[in-house]
GROMACS .gro file of C-alpha atoms in nm:
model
  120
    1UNK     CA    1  -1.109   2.383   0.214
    2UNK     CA    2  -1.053   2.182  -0.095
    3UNK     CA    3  -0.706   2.320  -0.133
    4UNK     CA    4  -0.607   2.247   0.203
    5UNK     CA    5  -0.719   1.911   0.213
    6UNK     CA    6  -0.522   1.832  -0.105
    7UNK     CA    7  -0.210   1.976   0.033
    8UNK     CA    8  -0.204   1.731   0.304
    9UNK     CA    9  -0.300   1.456   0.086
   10UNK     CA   10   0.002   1.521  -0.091
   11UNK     CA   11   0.214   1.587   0.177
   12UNK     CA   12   0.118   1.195   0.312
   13UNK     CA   13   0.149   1.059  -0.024
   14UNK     CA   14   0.550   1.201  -0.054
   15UNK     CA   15   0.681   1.209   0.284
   16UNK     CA   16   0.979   1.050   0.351
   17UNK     CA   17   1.026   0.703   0.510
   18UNK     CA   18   1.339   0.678   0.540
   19UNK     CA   19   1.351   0.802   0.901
   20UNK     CA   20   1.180   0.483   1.044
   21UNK     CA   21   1.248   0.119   0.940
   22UNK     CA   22   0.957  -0.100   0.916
   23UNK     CA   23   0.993  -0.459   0.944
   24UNK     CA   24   0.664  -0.570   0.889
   25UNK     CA   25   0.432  -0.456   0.623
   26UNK     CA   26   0.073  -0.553   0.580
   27UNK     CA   27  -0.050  -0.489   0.244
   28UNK     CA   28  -0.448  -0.562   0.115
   29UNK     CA   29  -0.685  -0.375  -0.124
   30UNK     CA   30  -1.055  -0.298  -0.085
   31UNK     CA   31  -1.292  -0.178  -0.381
   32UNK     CA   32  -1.498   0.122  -0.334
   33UNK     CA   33  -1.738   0.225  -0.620
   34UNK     CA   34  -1.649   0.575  -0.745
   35UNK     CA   35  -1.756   0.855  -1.002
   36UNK     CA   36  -1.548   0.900  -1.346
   37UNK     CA   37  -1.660   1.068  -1.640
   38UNK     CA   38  -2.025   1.052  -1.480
   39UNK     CA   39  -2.012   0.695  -1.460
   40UNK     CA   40  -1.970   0.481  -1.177
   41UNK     CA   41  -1.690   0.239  -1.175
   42UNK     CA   42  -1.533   0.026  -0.910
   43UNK     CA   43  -1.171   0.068  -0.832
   44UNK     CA   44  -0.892  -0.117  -0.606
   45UNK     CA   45  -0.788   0.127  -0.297
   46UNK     CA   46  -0.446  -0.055  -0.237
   47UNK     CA   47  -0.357  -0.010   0.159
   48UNK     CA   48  -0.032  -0.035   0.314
   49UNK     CA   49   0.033  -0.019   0.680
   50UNK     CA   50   0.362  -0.053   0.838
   51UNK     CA   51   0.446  -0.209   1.144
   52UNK     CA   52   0.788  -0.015   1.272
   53UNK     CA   53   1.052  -0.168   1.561
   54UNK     CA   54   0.809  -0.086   1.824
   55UNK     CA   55   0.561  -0.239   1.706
   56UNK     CA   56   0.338   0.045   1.583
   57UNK     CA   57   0.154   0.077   1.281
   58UNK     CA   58   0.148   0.366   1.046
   59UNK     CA   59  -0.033   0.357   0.718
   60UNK     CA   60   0.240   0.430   0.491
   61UNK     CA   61   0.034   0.433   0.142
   62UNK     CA   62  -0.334   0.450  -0.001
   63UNK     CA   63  -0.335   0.471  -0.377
   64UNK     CA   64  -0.622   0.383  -0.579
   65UNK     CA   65  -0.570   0.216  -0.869
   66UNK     CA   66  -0.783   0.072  -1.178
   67UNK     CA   67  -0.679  -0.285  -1.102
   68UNK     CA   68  -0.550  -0.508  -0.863
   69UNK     CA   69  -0.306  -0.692  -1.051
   70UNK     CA   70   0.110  -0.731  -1.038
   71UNK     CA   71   0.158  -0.382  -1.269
   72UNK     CA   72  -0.016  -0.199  -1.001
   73UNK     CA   73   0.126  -0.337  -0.687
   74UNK     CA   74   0.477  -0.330  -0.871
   75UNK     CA   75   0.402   0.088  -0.955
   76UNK     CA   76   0.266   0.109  -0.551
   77UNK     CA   77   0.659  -0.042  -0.425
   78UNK     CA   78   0.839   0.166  -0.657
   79UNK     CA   79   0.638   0.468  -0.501
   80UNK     CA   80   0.752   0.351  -0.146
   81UNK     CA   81   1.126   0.245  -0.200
   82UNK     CA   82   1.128   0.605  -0.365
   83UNK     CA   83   1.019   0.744  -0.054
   84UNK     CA   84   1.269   0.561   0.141
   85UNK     CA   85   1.134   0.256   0.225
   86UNK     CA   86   1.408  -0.029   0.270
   87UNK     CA   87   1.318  -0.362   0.201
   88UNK     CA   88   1.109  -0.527   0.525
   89UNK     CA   89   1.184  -0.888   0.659
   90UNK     CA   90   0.816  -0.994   0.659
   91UNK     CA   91   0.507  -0.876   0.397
   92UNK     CA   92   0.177  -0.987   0.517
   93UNK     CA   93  -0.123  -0.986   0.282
   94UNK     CA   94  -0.384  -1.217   0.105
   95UNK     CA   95  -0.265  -1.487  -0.197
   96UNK     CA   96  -0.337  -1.283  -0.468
   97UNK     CA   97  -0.116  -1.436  -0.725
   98UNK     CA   98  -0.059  -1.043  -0.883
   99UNK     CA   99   0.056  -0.903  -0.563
  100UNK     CA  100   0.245  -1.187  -0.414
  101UNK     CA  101   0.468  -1.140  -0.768
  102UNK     CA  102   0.513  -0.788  -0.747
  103UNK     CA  103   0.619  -0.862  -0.334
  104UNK     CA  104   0.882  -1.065  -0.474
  105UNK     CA  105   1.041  -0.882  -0.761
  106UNK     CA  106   1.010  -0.571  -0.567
  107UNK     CA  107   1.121  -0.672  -0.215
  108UNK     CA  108   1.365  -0.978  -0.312
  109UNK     CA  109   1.473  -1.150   0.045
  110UNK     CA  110   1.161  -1.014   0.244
  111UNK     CA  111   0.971  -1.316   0.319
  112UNK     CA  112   0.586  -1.303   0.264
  113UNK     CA  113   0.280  -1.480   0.475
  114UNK     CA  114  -0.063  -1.531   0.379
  115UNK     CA  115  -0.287  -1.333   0.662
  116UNK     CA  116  -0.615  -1.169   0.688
  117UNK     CA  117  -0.749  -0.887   0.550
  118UNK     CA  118  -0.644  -0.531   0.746
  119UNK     CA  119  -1.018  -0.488   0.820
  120UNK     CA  120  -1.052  -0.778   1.024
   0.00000   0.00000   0.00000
């Protein structure tokens, strides 16, 4: 079970985007408490979703990371403009001074707006 499961973890984590343009992209993190090493720490599940022509969304990324800071976000972009992703008019997400830099070195001419969280 635990081999198929990572397959298709895998398989969302690489597929291409390239197919579908997205011009909107929400972006937010959540913190979930997990095990390492037998200890438990809590780390930043970073969340994209994409919003394409239509106006559906897809989640296009879930990486968990140590931190939620510019080095992470900027490592989380480079994963998605690797897959395909061309640079979106609009990035929606929360102030968070590391992530609003990485937005703007990664996706220079996409403009960003504060908004709520993806949960709400």
């Amino acid at each position: 079970m635990t081999k198929g499961l990572n397959e298709q973890v895998e398989e969302f984590r690489n597929h291409s985007l390239a197919d579908t343009v997205y011009p909107v992209l929400w972006v937010d993190a959540l913190y979930e408490k997990v095990r390492i090493d037998a200890r438990i720490v809590s780390m930043a599940v970073l969340i994209v979703c994409g919003v394409d022509e239509n106006g559906h969304r897809n989640i296009i990324a879930v990486e968990s990371m140590a931190e939620e800071s510019r080095s992470s976000y900027g490592v989380l972009f480079q994963n998605l403009k690797d897959r395909g992703l061309s640079t979106p008019k609009l990035i929606i997400s929360d102030a968070h001074s590391g992530l609003v830099s990485a937005i703007r070195e990664s996706f220079p001419g996409a403009s960003w707006q504060r908004g709520r969280n993806l949960s709400e």
